[in-house]
Structure formats: structure tokens, C-alpha cells
Amino acid sequence: MIRFEAAAKTYPGQSRPALDDVDLTVEAGTTCVLIGPSGCGKSTALQMVNRLVTPSAGRVLVEGRDVAGHDPISLRRRIGYVLQGVGLFPHRTVAQNVATVPGLLGWDRRRIAERVDAMLDLVGLDPGEVRDRRPDALSGGQRQRVGVARALAADPPVLLMDEPFGAVDPVARARLQDEVRGILARLKKTVLMVTHDLDEAVRMGDTVALMREGRLVQVAPPETLLAAP
Ligand code: ADP
Ligand code: ADP
């Protein structure tokens, strides 16, 4: 479970808070999508969860523990992170990318190799075909699949996704969204995701949290959100 308790952030030199008194709970095994215009504080909120951003006030709990009390290595194991497109290491093969966190955790070589193939298979890629390629030899959709495989490689209970499908062409995007939603539901991951695309929020979210100027405006299941005036 992820919980924001009166979380706020004012960046140095800024007069207005990027995030202002946010209370939000993402129940275990569900996906919450933060949506709102550019600059409304979505990434700031997301990055508080894995300690890339430190709150100016309030706190963020993951599985009941204040993230400020986690050491960075244990956070990496507990919290997967999917970024738009650029997240992969360009000079590493697909297999090396997927192996990043297991490698940091010191898994033995055979366990890593098995895990890499299982993860590629999970996200709908043929391990034999893509394992040894570099990211630039893949399509946008394939790269995003590798990004998801990498984030899930050490089986973290929590997953953060920042505009995960932004670099995927619109035709492939809907299918990829449905597939990834299915995978996350099946694995019972607790997911916090950021987008500015309402269709994506409705397709992916169990709850959708609408943000404006650093504040939460509405938190609701997608059906209710659409019905709101
Ligand atoms: P979003 O993800 O919704 O686009 P962000 O969380 O990136 O919004 O940004 C929220 C606000 O905080 C914006 O006004 C942005 O300019 C500002 N901001 C983000 N990161 C920094 C930073 N490192 N230093 C100063 N201001 C920042
Ligand atoms: P090799 O010598 O074949 O690179 P290692 O045992 O060093 O094998 O690493 C196994 C895998 O873990 C590799 O695919 C590598 O990409 C990944 N790995 C190891 N250390 C790191 C690290 N510090 N950062 C990212 N990935 C790593």
C-alpha cells in the first residue's frame, strides 16, 4: 500500500508549492492514476515514493513504513520504476537492462538469466529474438515492454510508472495498456501511475486522482469520474 499524508513540496527558490497538502491512499493490489495538466505536480508526487524527491512537509508511507526510513537499495527492490522511452540504458542489451536490479541485488548468473527470459516472456516478447539487442534496435512498443520487464524483474510489490506509454504509437498503445493492466492485476502489484491522457487513466486506473496546481481535486473510480459534472 502507498499512502501520502499531508505531503507537500516546495522546491528551493519557488514561491508556490509544487505539491500542496496531498492525502492519498493507493490500496494494495490496485492501480491509481494521477492525471492533470503539465506542471500540476504529478511527477513530484510520484518521485516522493521512491525518494527522488524529499517532502518539505508530511510523509509518504510504503507498506506502512515511511520511505524516509528505507535505505536506497531496499527501496529499489521494493519499488519498480517505469519511465517514458528514455529509461533504458542505450549501451546495454535488453537482457542486461532487465537484469539491472537483480544484478545490483547480487543474484547469481543463472537465476538472473532465467528471470530475464521469464520477464521478457511475461511482457509478450520472444526472449531468443530480443535478448541480445540494444534498445535502439527495438520499436517504441517493444522498448516500453522491456521497461516494464525491467521494473518487474526483482518482483517489487510496488510499481511507479511515469507516462509509460508516451513513446508508443497510438495504434499499439491501447493494446499495450490492456496487456500491462492485465499483468499488473494478475501479479497484484500496487501501482501509482502518472499521465496527462484521460483515455489512458480510465483504461488503466482502479482509481483516478485528478490534480491541479499541486492539489488533489478529485479521487474516484474512472466510471464516477466521467459522470462528474
Ligand atoms: P507534472 O509532473 O505534473 O508535469 P511536476 O511535478 O514535474 O509536474 O512539476 C510541478 C511544479 O514544480 C512545476 O511548476 C515545475 O516547474 C516545478 N518543479 C519540478 N521540479 C522542479 C525542480 N527540480 N526545481 C524547481 N521546480 C521544479
Ligand atoms: P557480467 O560480468 O556478464 O556483466 P555480472 O554478474 O557482472 O555479469 O552481472 C550480471 C547482470 O547484472 C549483467 O547483465 C549486468 O547488466 C547486471 N548488473 C550487474 N551490476 C550492475 C550494476 N551495477 N548496474 C546495473 N546492472 C548491473
PDB file of C-alpha atoms and ligand atoms in Angstrom:
ATOM      1  CA  MET A   1       0.000   0.000   0.000  1.00  0.00           C
ATOM      2  CA  ILE A   2       1.116   3.569  -0.724  1.00  0.00           C
ATOM      3  CA  ARG A   3      -0.069   6.439   1.457  1.00  0.00           C
ATOM      4  CA  PHE A   4       0.549  10.177   1.211  1.00  0.00           C
ATOM      5  CA  GLU A   5      -0.086  12.007   4.488  1.00  0.00           C
ATOM      6  CA  ALA A   6      -0.340  15.788   4.131  1.00  0.00           C
ATOM      7  CA  ALA A   7       2.558  15.564   1.689  1.00  0.00           C
ATOM      8  CA  ALA A   8       3.864  18.860   0.373  1.00  0.00           C
ATOM      9  CA  LYS A   9       6.835  20.037  -1.658  1.00  0.00           C
ATOM     10  CA  THR A  10       8.140  23.500  -2.347  1.00  0.00           C
ATOM     11  CA  TYR A  11      11.289  23.426  -4.477  1.00  0.00           C
ATOM     12  CA  PRO A  12      14.143  25.754  -3.485  1.00  0.00           C
ATOM     13  CA  GLY A  13      13.658  29.229  -4.946  1.00  0.00           C
ATOM     14  CA  GLN A  14       9.979  28.632  -5.773  1.00  0.00           C
ATOM     15  CA  SER A  15       7.258  30.700  -4.144  1.00  0.00           C
ATOM     16  CA  ARG A  16       4.411  28.306  -4.923  1.00  0.00           C
ATOM     17  CA  PRO A  17       4.362  24.701  -3.737  1.00  0.00           C
ATOM     18  CA  ALA A  18       4.656  22.051  -6.476  1.00  0.00           C
ATOM     19  CA  LEU A  19       2.651  19.757  -4.204  1.00  0.00           C
ATOM     20  CA  ASP A  20       0.296  21.075  -1.557  1.00  0.00           C
ATOM     21  CA  ASP A  21      -1.111  19.064   1.345  1.00  0.00           C
ATOM     22  CA  VAL A  22      -1.838  15.839  -0.510  1.00  0.00           C
ATOM     23  CA  ASP A  23      -3.589  12.927   1.220  1.00  0.00           C
ATOM     24  CA  LEU A  24      -3.940   9.851  -0.935  1.00  0.00           C
ATOM     25  CA  THR A  25      -4.064   6.100  -0.363  1.00  0.00           C
ATOM     26  CA  VAL A  26      -3.368   3.509  -3.034  1.00  0.00           C
ATOM     27  CA  GLU A  27      -4.742   0.213  -1.737  1.00  0.00           C
ATOM     28  CA  ALA A  28      -2.571  -2.878  -2.090  1.00  0.00           C
ATOM     29  CA  GLY A  29      -3.012  -4.602  -5.432  1.00  0.00           C
ATOM     30  CA  THR A  30      -4.711  -1.628  -7.111  1.00  0.00           C
ATOM     31  CA  THR A  31      -3.654   0.981  -9.657  1.00  0.00           C
ATOM     32  CA  CYS A  32      -4.098   4.690  -9.015  1.00  0.00           C
ATOM     33  CA  VAL A  33      -3.538   7.093 -11.897  1.00  0.00           C
ATOM     34  CA  LEU A  34      -2.544  10.698 -11.259  1.00  0.00           C
ATOM     35  CA  ILE A  35      -3.810  12.904 -14.047  1.00  0.00           C
ATOM     36  CA  GLY A  36      -3.662  16.644 -14.665  1.00  0.00           C
ATOM     37  CA  PRO A  37      -2.036  19.287 -16.857  1.00  0.00           C
ATOM     38  CA  SER A  38       1.705  19.655 -17.227  1.00  0.00           C
ATOM     39  CA  GLY A  39       3.293  21.222 -14.136  1.00  0.00           C
ATOM     40  CA  CYS A  40       0.483  20.267 -11.715  1.00  0.00           C
ATOM     41  CA  GLY A  41       2.816  18.182  -9.544  1.00  0.00           C
ATOM     42  CA  LYS A  42       2.269  14.615 -10.778  1.00  0.00           C
ATOM     43  CA  SER A  43       5.944  13.677 -11.129  1.00  0.00           C
ATOM     44  CA  THR A  44       6.782  15.363  -7.852  1.00  0.00           C
ATOM     45  CA  ALA A  45       4.225  13.168  -6.094  1.00  0.00           C
ATOM     46  CA  LEU A  46       5.423  10.026  -7.854  1.00  0.00           C
ATOM     47  CA  GLN A  47       9.071  10.688  -7.073  1.00  0.00           C
ATOM     48  CA  MET A  48       8.357  11.152  -3.393  1.00  0.00           C
ATOM     49  CA  VAL A  49       7.518   7.465  -3.287  1.00  0.00           C
ATOM     50  CA  ASN A  50      10.999   6.339  -4.330  1.00  0.00           C
ATOM     51  CA  ARG A  51      12.767   9.194  -2.571  1.00  0.00           C
ATOM     52  CA  LEU A  52      13.909  11.042  -5.667  1.00  0.00           C
ATOM     53  CA  VAL A  53      12.033  13.973  -4.088  1.00  0.00           C
ATOM     54  CA  THR A  54      12.013  14.648  -0.339  1.00  0.00           C
ATOM     55  CA  PRO A  55       8.793  16.131   1.082  1.00  0.00           C
ATOM     56  CA  SER A  56       9.008  19.630   2.586  1.00  0.00           C
ATOM     57  CA  ALA A  57       6.172  18.596   4.909  1.00  0.00           C
ATOM     58  CA  GLY A  58       4.146  15.473   5.567  1.00  0.00           C
ATOM     59  CA  ARG A  59       5.288  11.999   4.626  1.00  0.00           C
ATOM     60  CA  VAL A  60       4.875   9.068   2.278  1.00  0.00           C
ATOM     61  CA  LEU A  61       4.425   5.511   3.508  1.00  0.00           C
ATOM     62  CA  VAL A  62       5.046   2.335   1.508  1.00  0.00           C
ATOM     63  CA  GLU A  63       3.672  -0.826   3.086  1.00  0.00           C
ATOM     64  CA  GLY A  64       3.164   1.077   6.306  1.00  0.00           C
ATOM     65  CA  ARG A  65       6.712   2.434   6.533  1.00  0.00           C
ATOM     66  CA  ASP A  66       7.854   5.997   5.999  1.00  0.00           C
ATOM     67  CA  VAL A  67      10.052   5.865   2.882  1.00  0.00           C
ATOM     68  CA  ALA A  68      12.483   8.232   4.629  1.00  0.00           C
ATOM     69  CA  GLY A  69      13.394   5.245   6.813  1.00  0.00           C
ATOM     70  CA  HIS A  70      14.179   2.873   3.899  1.00  0.00           C
ATOM     71  CA  ASP A  71      17.720   2.625   2.581  1.00  0.00           C
ATOM     72  CA  PRO A  72      18.004   3.202  -1.194  1.00  0.00           C
ATOM     73  CA  ILE A  73      18.902  -0.399  -2.074  1.00  0.00           C
ATOM     74  CA  SER A  74      15.916  -1.860  -0.263  1.00  0.00           C
ATOM     75  CA  LEU A  75      13.709   0.782  -1.910  1.00  0.00           C
ATOM     76  CA  ARG A  76      14.930  -0.300  -5.354  1.00  0.00           C
ATOM     77  CA  ARG A  77      13.995  -3.843  -4.593  1.00  0.00           C
ATOM     78  CA  ARG A  78      10.564  -2.908  -3.225  1.00  0.00           C
ATOM     79  CA  ILE A  79       9.621  -0.272  -5.808  1.00  0.00           C
ATOM     80  CA  GLY A  80       9.859  -0.744  -9.571  1.00  0.00           C
ATOM     81  CA  TYR A  81      10.024   2.344 -11.793  1.00  0.00           C
ATOM     82  CA  VAL A  82       8.905   2.647 -15.411  1.00  0.00           C
ATOM     83  CA  LEU A  83       9.813   5.805 -17.291  1.00  0.00           C
ATOM     84  CA  GLN A  84       8.815   7.014 -20.710  1.00  0.00           C
ATOM     85  CA  GLY A  85      11.079   5.702 -23.505  1.00  0.00           C
ATOM     86  CA  VAL A  86      14.405   7.060 -22.341  1.00  0.00           C
ATOM     87  CA  GLY A  87      14.526   4.854 -19.243  1.00  0.00           C
ATOM     88  CA  LEU A  88      16.598   2.059 -20.807  1.00  0.00           C
ATOM     89  CA  PHE A  89      20.402   2.046 -20.780  1.00  0.00           C
ATOM     90  CA  PRO A  90      21.205   2.524 -24.508  1.00  0.00           C
ATOM     91  CA  HIS A  91      24.569   0.739 -24.489  1.00  0.00           C
ATOM     92  CA  ARG A  92      23.292  -2.337 -22.684  1.00  0.00           C
ATOM     93  CA  THR A  93      21.460  -5.220 -24.265  1.00  0.00           C
ATOM     94  CA  VAL A  94      17.834  -5.938 -23.479  1.00  0.00           C
ATOM     95  CA  ALA A  95      18.950  -8.770 -21.181  1.00  0.00           C
ATOM     96  CA  GLN A  96      21.385  -6.505 -19.327  1.00  0.00           C
ATOM     97  CA  ASN A  97      18.687  -3.878 -18.933  1.00  0.00           C
ATOM     98  CA  VAL A  98      16.200  -6.334 -17.481  1.00  0.00           C
ATOM     99  CA  ALA A  99      18.960  -7.733 -15.229  1.00  0.00           C
ATOM    100  CA  THR A 100      19.752  -4.352 -13.677  1.00  0.00           C
ATOM    101  CA  VAL A 101      18.107  -4.700 -10.270  1.00  0.00           C
ATOM    102  CA  PRO A 102      18.711  -8.452  -9.831  1.00  0.00           C
ATOM    103  CA  GLY A 103      22.361  -7.668 -10.672  1.00  0.00           C
ATOM    104  CA  LEU A 104      22.502  -4.953  -8.032  1.00  0.00           C
ATOM    105  CA  LEU A 105      20.965  -7.380  -5.579  1.00  0.00           C
ATOM    106  CA  GLY A 106      23.718  -9.902  -6.284  1.00  0.00           C
ATOM    107  CA  TRP A 107      21.600 -12.723  -7.712  1.00  0.00           C
ATOM    108  CA  ASP A 108      23.704 -15.484  -9.287  1.00  0.00           C
ATOM    109  CA  ARG A 109      24.136 -15.548 -13.029  1.00  0.00           C
ATOM    110  CA  ARG A 110      21.856 -18.482 -13.769  1.00  0.00           C
ATOM    111  CA  ARG A 111      18.992 -17.113 -11.685  1.00  0.00           C
ATOM    112  CA  ILE A 112      19.321 -13.764 -13.468  1.00  0.00           C
ATOM    113  CA  ALA A 113      19.333 -15.378 -16.919  1.00  0.00           C
ATOM    114  CA  GLU A 114      16.208 -17.405 -16.106  1.00  0.00           C
ATOM    115  CA  ARG A 115      14.498 -14.383 -14.669  1.00  0.00           C
ATOM    116  CA  VAL A 116      15.306 -12.236 -17.718  1.00  0.00           C
ATOM    117  CA  ASP A 117      13.731 -14.761 -20.082  1.00  0.00           C
ATOM    118  CA  ALA A 118      10.675 -15.202 -17.854  1.00  0.00           C
ATOM    119  CA  MET A 119      10.158 -11.429 -17.683  1.00  0.00           C
ATOM    120  CA  LEU A 120      10.531 -10.952 -21.451  1.00  0.00           C
ATOM    121  CA  ASP A 121       8.042 -13.748 -21.981  1.00  0.00           C
ATOM    122  CA  LEU A 122       5.647 -12.159 -19.477  1.00  0.00           C
ATOM    123  CA  VAL A 123       5.555  -8.883 -21.408  1.00  0.00           C
ATOM    124  CA  GLY A 124       4.971 -10.635 -24.720  1.00  0.00           C
ATOM    125  CA  LEU A 125       8.488 -10.563 -26.191  1.00  0.00           C
ATOM    126  CA  ASP A 126      10.365 -13.548 -27.612  1.00  0.00           C
ATOM    127  CA  PRO A 127      13.462 -13.829 -25.385  1.00  0.00           C
ATOM    128  CA  GLY A 128      15.545 -15.507 -28.084  1.00  0.00           C
ATOM    129  CA  GLU A 129      14.759 -12.741 -30.514  1.00  0.00           C
ATOM    130  CA  VAL A 130      15.291  -9.630 -28.366  1.00  0.00           C
ATOM    131  CA  ARG A 131      17.630 -10.706 -25.533  1.00  0.00           C
ATOM    132  CA  ASP A 132      20.871  -9.559 -27.158  1.00  0.00           C
ATOM    133  CA  ARG A 133      19.575  -6.485 -28.969  1.00  0.00           C
ATOM    134  CA  ARG A 134      20.219  -2.890 -27.954  1.00  0.00           C
ATOM    135  CA  PRO A 135      17.192  -0.717 -27.172  1.00  0.00           C
ATOM    136  CA  ASP A 136      17.611   1.312 -30.393  1.00  0.00           C
ATOM    137  CA  ALA A 137      17.016  -1.848 -32.426  1.00  0.00           C
ATOM    138  CA  LEU A 138      13.505  -2.180 -30.956  1.00  0.00           C
ATOM    139  CA  SER A 139      10.201  -0.464 -31.763  1.00  0.00           C
ATOM    140  CA  GLY A 140       8.768   2.049 -29.291  1.00  0.00           C
ATOM    141  CA  GLY A 141       6.268  -0.527 -28.078  1.00  0.00           C
ATOM    142  CA  GLN A 142       8.944  -3.193 -27.626  1.00  0.00           C
ATOM    143  CA  ARG A 143      11.113  -0.748 -25.672  1.00  0.00           C
ATOM    144  CA  GLN A 144       8.225   0.016 -23.339  1.00  0.00           C
ATOM    145  CA  ARG A 145       7.650  -3.706 -22.843  1.00  0.00           C
ATOM    146  CA  VAL A 146      11.326  -4.062 -21.886  1.00  0.00           C
ATOM    147  CA  GLY A 147      10.891  -1.156 -19.474  1.00  0.00           C
ATOM    148  CA  VAL A 148       8.032  -2.980 -17.766  1.00  0.00           C
ATOM    149  CA  ALA A 149      10.042  -6.233 -17.705  1.00  0.00           C
ATOM    150  CA  ARG A 150      12.977  -4.434 -16.113  1.00  0.00           C
ATOM    151  CA  ALA A 151      10.789  -2.774 -13.473  1.00  0.00           C
ATOM    152  CA  LEU A 152       9.227  -6.122 -12.530  1.00  0.00           C
ATOM    153  CA  ALA A 153      12.434  -8.200 -12.613  1.00  0.00           C
ATOM    154  CA  ALA A 154      13.020  -8.329  -8.856  1.00  0.00           C
ATOM    155  CA  ASP A 155       9.264  -8.765  -8.222  1.00  0.00           C
ATOM    156  CA  PRO A 156       8.686  -5.491  -6.350  1.00  0.00           C
ATOM    157  CA  PRO A 157       5.273  -5.174  -4.655  1.00  0.00           C
ATOM    158  CA  VAL A 158       5.034  -1.525  -5.719  1.00  0.00           C
ATOM    159  CA  LEU A 159       5.408  -0.068  -9.204  1.00  0.00           C
ATOM    160  CA  LEU A 160       5.710   3.571 -10.267  1.00  0.00           C
ATOM    161  CA  MET A 161       5.001   4.472 -13.892  1.00  0.00           C
ATOM    162  CA  ASP A 162       5.618   7.950 -15.321  1.00  0.00           C
ATOM    163  CA  GLU A 163       3.927   8.435 -18.721  1.00  0.00           C
ATOM    164  CA  PRO A 164       4.801   4.806 -19.508  1.00  0.00           C
ATOM    165  CA  PHE A 165       3.227   4.718 -22.967  1.00  0.00           C
ATOM    166  CA  GLY A 166       4.112   8.221 -24.157  1.00  0.00           C
ATOM    167  CA  ALA A 167       6.592   6.995 -26.771  1.00  0.00           C
ATOM    168  CA  VAL A 168       4.351   4.244 -28.149  1.00  0.00           C
ATOM    169  CA  ASP A 169       2.444   4.852 -31.375  1.00  0.00           C
ATOM    170  CA  PRO A 170      -1.319   5.286 -30.847  1.00  0.00           C
ATOM    171  CA  VAL A 171      -2.274   2.067 -32.660  1.00  0.00           C
ATOM    172  CA  ALA A 172      -0.081  -0.129 -30.460  1.00  0.00           C
ATOM    173  CA  ARG A 173      -0.804   1.875 -27.320  1.00  0.00           C
ATOM    174  CA  ALA A 174      -4.329   0.681 -26.452  1.00  0.00           C
ATOM    175  CA  ARG A 175      -3.312  -2.956 -26.758  1.00  0.00           C
ATOM    176  CA  LEU A 176      -0.198  -2.440 -24.684  1.00  0.00           C
ATOM    177  CA  GLN A 177      -2.223  -0.619 -21.995  1.00  0.00           C
ATOM    178  CA  ASP A 178      -4.680  -3.512 -21.774  1.00  0.00           C
ATOM    179  CA  GLU A 179      -1.907  -6.098 -21.643  1.00  0.00           C
ATOM    180  CA  VAL A 180       0.059  -4.263 -18.960  1.00  0.00           C
ATOM    181  CA  ARG A 181      -3.081  -3.672 -16.922  1.00  0.00           C
ATOM    182  CA  GLY A 182      -3.754  -7.419 -17.089  1.00  0.00           C
ATOM    183  CA  ILE A 183      -0.222  -8.279 -15.995  1.00  0.00           C
ATOM    184  CA  LEU A 184      -0.302  -5.847 -13.068  1.00  0.00           C
ATOM    185  CA  ALA A 185      -3.696  -7.110 -11.894  1.00  0.00           C
ATOM    186  CA  ARG A 186      -2.604 -10.746 -12.157  1.00  0.00           C
ATOM    187  CA  LEU A 187       0.593 -10.069 -10.182  1.00  0.00           C
ATOM    188  CA  LYS A 188      -1.380  -7.959  -7.655  1.00  0.00           C
ATOM    189  CA  LYS A 189       1.010  -5.023  -7.897  1.00  0.00           C
ATOM    190  CA  THR A 190       0.306  -1.770  -6.108  1.00  0.00           C
ATOM    191  CA  VAL A 191       0.747   0.848  -8.814  1.00  0.00           C
ATOM    192  CA  LEU A 192       0.971   4.617  -8.907  1.00  0.00           C
ATOM    193  CA  MET A 193       0.989   5.952 -12.447  1.00  0.00           C
ATOM    194  CA  VAL A 194       1.207   9.410 -13.985  1.00  0.00           C
ATOM    195  CA  THR A 195      -0.338  10.520 -17.258  1.00  0.00           C
ATOM    196  CA  HIS A 196      -1.929  13.529 -18.922  1.00  0.00           C
ATOM    197  CA  ASP A 197      -4.020  11.275 -21.174  1.00  0.00           C
ATOM    198  CA  LEU A 198      -7.588  10.801 -19.875  1.00  0.00           C
ATOM    199  CA  ASP A 199      -8.204   7.706 -22.033  1.00  0.00           C
ATOM    200  CA  GLU A 200      -5.126   6.094 -20.540  1.00  0.00           C
ATOM    201  CA  ALA A 201      -6.177   6.997 -16.989  1.00  0.00           C
ATOM    202  CA  VAL A 202      -9.626   5.495 -17.496  1.00  0.00           C
ATOM    203  CA  ARG A 203      -8.222   2.369 -19.139  1.00  0.00           C
ATOM    204  CA  MET A 204      -5.523   1.689 -16.546  1.00  0.00           C
ATOM    205  CA  GLY A 205      -6.824   3.020 -13.229  1.00  0.00           C
ATOM    206  CA  ASP A 206      -8.855   1.401 -10.466  1.00  0.00           C
ATOM    207  CA  THR A 207      -8.920   4.931  -9.129  1.00  0.00           C
ATOM    208  CA  VAL A 208      -8.102   8.178 -10.887  1.00  0.00           C
ATOM    209  CA  ALA A 209      -6.740  11.135  -8.934  1.00  0.00           C
ATOM    210  CA  LEU A 210      -7.297  14.456 -10.644  1.00  0.00           C
ATOM    211  CA  MET A 211      -4.647  17.109  -9.854  1.00  0.00           C
ATOM    212  CA  ARG A 212      -4.491  20.844 -10.385  1.00  0.00           C
ATOM    213  CA  GLU A 213      -1.819  23.275  -9.251  1.00  0.00           C
ATOM    214  CA  GLY A 214      -0.318  20.893  -6.722  1.00  0.00           C
ATOM    215  CA  ARG A 215      -3.590  19.804  -5.171  1.00  0.00           C
ATOM    216  CA  LEU A 216      -5.831  16.777  -5.477  1.00  0.00           C
ATOM    217  CA  VAL A 217      -9.152  17.868  -6.914  1.00  0.00           C
ATOM    218  CA  GLN A 218     -10.969  14.536  -7.064  1.00  0.00           C
ATOM    219  CA  VAL A 219     -10.175  10.876  -6.365  1.00  0.00           C
ATOM    220  CA  ALA A 220     -12.665   8.430  -7.854  1.00  0.00           C
ATOM    221  CA  PRO A 221     -13.091   5.237  -9.843  1.00  0.00           C
ATOM    222  CA  PRO A 222     -12.993   6.017 -13.584  1.00  0.00           C
ATOM    223  CA  GLU A 223     -16.767   5.478 -14.049  1.00  0.00           C
ATOM    224  CA  THR A 224     -17.635   8.052 -11.393  1.00  0.00           C
ATOM    225  CA  LEU A 225     -15.056  10.468 -12.661  1.00  0.00           C
ATOM    226  CA  LEU A 226     -16.597  10.517 -16.104  1.00  0.00           C
ATOM    227  CA  ALA A 227     -20.067  11.015 -14.627  1.00  0.00           C
ATOM    228  CA  ALA A 228     -18.957  14.072 -12.623  1.00  0.00           C
ATOM    229  CA  PRO A 229     -20.113  17.493 -13.901  1.00  0.00           C
TER     230      PRO A 229
HETATM  231  P1  ADP B   1       3.981  17.397 -13.690  1.00  0.00           P
HETATM  232  O1  ADP B   1       4.624  16.073 -13.487  1.00  0.00           O
HETATM  233  O2  ADP B   1       2.514  17.398 -13.366  1.00  0.00           O
HETATM  234  O3  ADP B   1       4.257  17.992 -15.030  1.00  0.00           O
HETATM  235  P2  ADP B   1       5.992  18.373 -11.835  1.00  0.00           P
HETATM  236  O4  ADP B   1       5.830  17.620 -10.577  1.00  0.00           O
HETATM  237  O5  ADP B   1       7.064  17.973 -12.774  1.00  0.00           O
HETATM  238  O6  ADP B   1       4.589  18.414 -12.606  1.00  0.00           O
HETATM  239  O7  ADP B   1       6.217  19.912 -11.519  1.00  0.00           O
HETATM  240  C1  ADP B   1       5.376  20.637 -10.611  1.00  0.00           C
HETATM  241  C2  ADP B   1       5.926  22.048 -10.475  1.00  0.00           C
HETATM  242  O8  ADP B   1       7.185  22.006  -9.818  1.00  0.00           O
HETATM  243  C3  ADP B   1       6.164  22.757 -11.788  1.00  0.00           C
HETATM  244  O9  ADP B   1       5.843  24.117 -11.620  1.00  0.00           O
HETATM  245  C4  ADP B   1       7.637  22.571 -12.027  1.00  0.00           C
HETATM  246  O10 ADP B   1       8.150  23.629 -12.796  1.00  0.00           O
HETATM  247  C5  ADP B   1       8.184  22.593 -10.618  1.00  0.00           C
HETATM  248  N1  ADP B   1       9.408  21.775 -10.483  1.00  0.00           N
HETATM  249  C6  ADP B   1       9.521  20.457 -10.771  1.00  0.00           C
HETATM  250  N2  ADP B   1      10.758  20.008 -10.491  1.00  0.00           N
HETATM  251  C7  ADP B   1      11.454  21.084 -10.029  1.00  0.00           C
HETATM  252  C8  ADP B   1      12.788  21.286  -9.564  1.00  0.00           C
HETATM  253  N3  ADP B   1      13.671  20.277  -9.521  1.00  0.00           N
HETATM  254  N4  ADP B   1      13.132  22.527  -9.159  1.00  0.00           N
HETATM  255  C9  ADP B   1      12.251  23.541  -9.174  1.00  0.00           C
HETATM  256  N5  ADP B   1      10.979  23.405  -9.595  1.00  0.00           N
HETATM  257  C10 ADP B   1      10.574  22.216 -10.031  1.00  0.00           C
HETATM  258  P1  ADP B   2      28.647  -9.805 -16.392  1.00  0.00           P
HETATM  259  O1  ADP B   2      30.081  -9.936 -15.993  1.00  0.00           O
HETATM  260  O2  ADP B   2      28.268 -10.746 -17.510  1.00  0.00           O
HETATM  261  O3  ADP B   2      28.211  -8.384 -16.653  1.00  0.00           O
HETATM  262  P2  ADP B   2      27.573  -9.659 -13.739  1.00  0.00           P
HETATM  263  O4  ADP B   2      27.493 -10.761 -12.752  1.00  0.00           O
HETATM  264  O5  ADP B   2      28.520  -8.548 -13.516  1.00  0.00           O
HETATM  265  O6  ADP B   2      27.789 -10.349 -15.158  1.00  0.00           O
HETATM  266  O7  ADP B   2      26.118  -9.015 -13.904  1.00  0.00           O
HETATM  267  C1  ADP B   2      25.004  -9.793 -14.210  1.00  0.00           C
HETATM  268  C2  ADP B   2      23.964  -8.865 -14.792  1.00  0.00           C
HETATM  269  O8  ADP B   2      23.591  -7.859 -13.842  1.00  0.00           O
HETATM  270  C3  ADP B   2      24.502  -8.162 -16.007  1.00  0.00           C
HETATM  271  O9  ADP B   2      23.620  -8.404 -17.085  1.00  0.00           O
HETATM  272  C4  ADP B   2      24.543  -6.705 -15.665  1.00  0.00           C
HETATM  273  O10 ADP B   2      23.921  -5.941 -16.690  1.00  0.00           O
HETATM  274  C5  ADP B   2      23.723  -6.566 -14.401  1.00  0.00           C
HETATM  275  N1  ADP B   2      24.434  -5.690 -13.465  1.00  0.00           N
HETATM  276  C6  ADP B   2      25.431  -6.026 -12.630  1.00  0.00           C
HETATM  277  N2  ADP B   2      25.850  -4.977 -11.915  1.00  0.00           N
HETATM  278  C7  ADP B   2      25.100  -3.948 -12.301  1.00  0.00           C
HETATM  279  C8  ADP B   2      25.074  -2.568 -11.946  1.00  0.00           C
HETATM  280  N3  ADP B   2      25.871  -2.030 -11.021  1.00  0.00           N
HETATM  281  N4  ADP B   2      24.164  -1.785 -12.549  1.00  0.00           N
HETATM  282  C9  ADP B   2      23.353  -2.306 -13.469  1.00  0.00           C
HETATM  283  N5  ADP B   2      23.323  -3.586 -13.848  1.00  0.00           N
HETATM  284  C10 ADP B   2      24.190  -4.398 -13.274  1.00  0.00           C
END
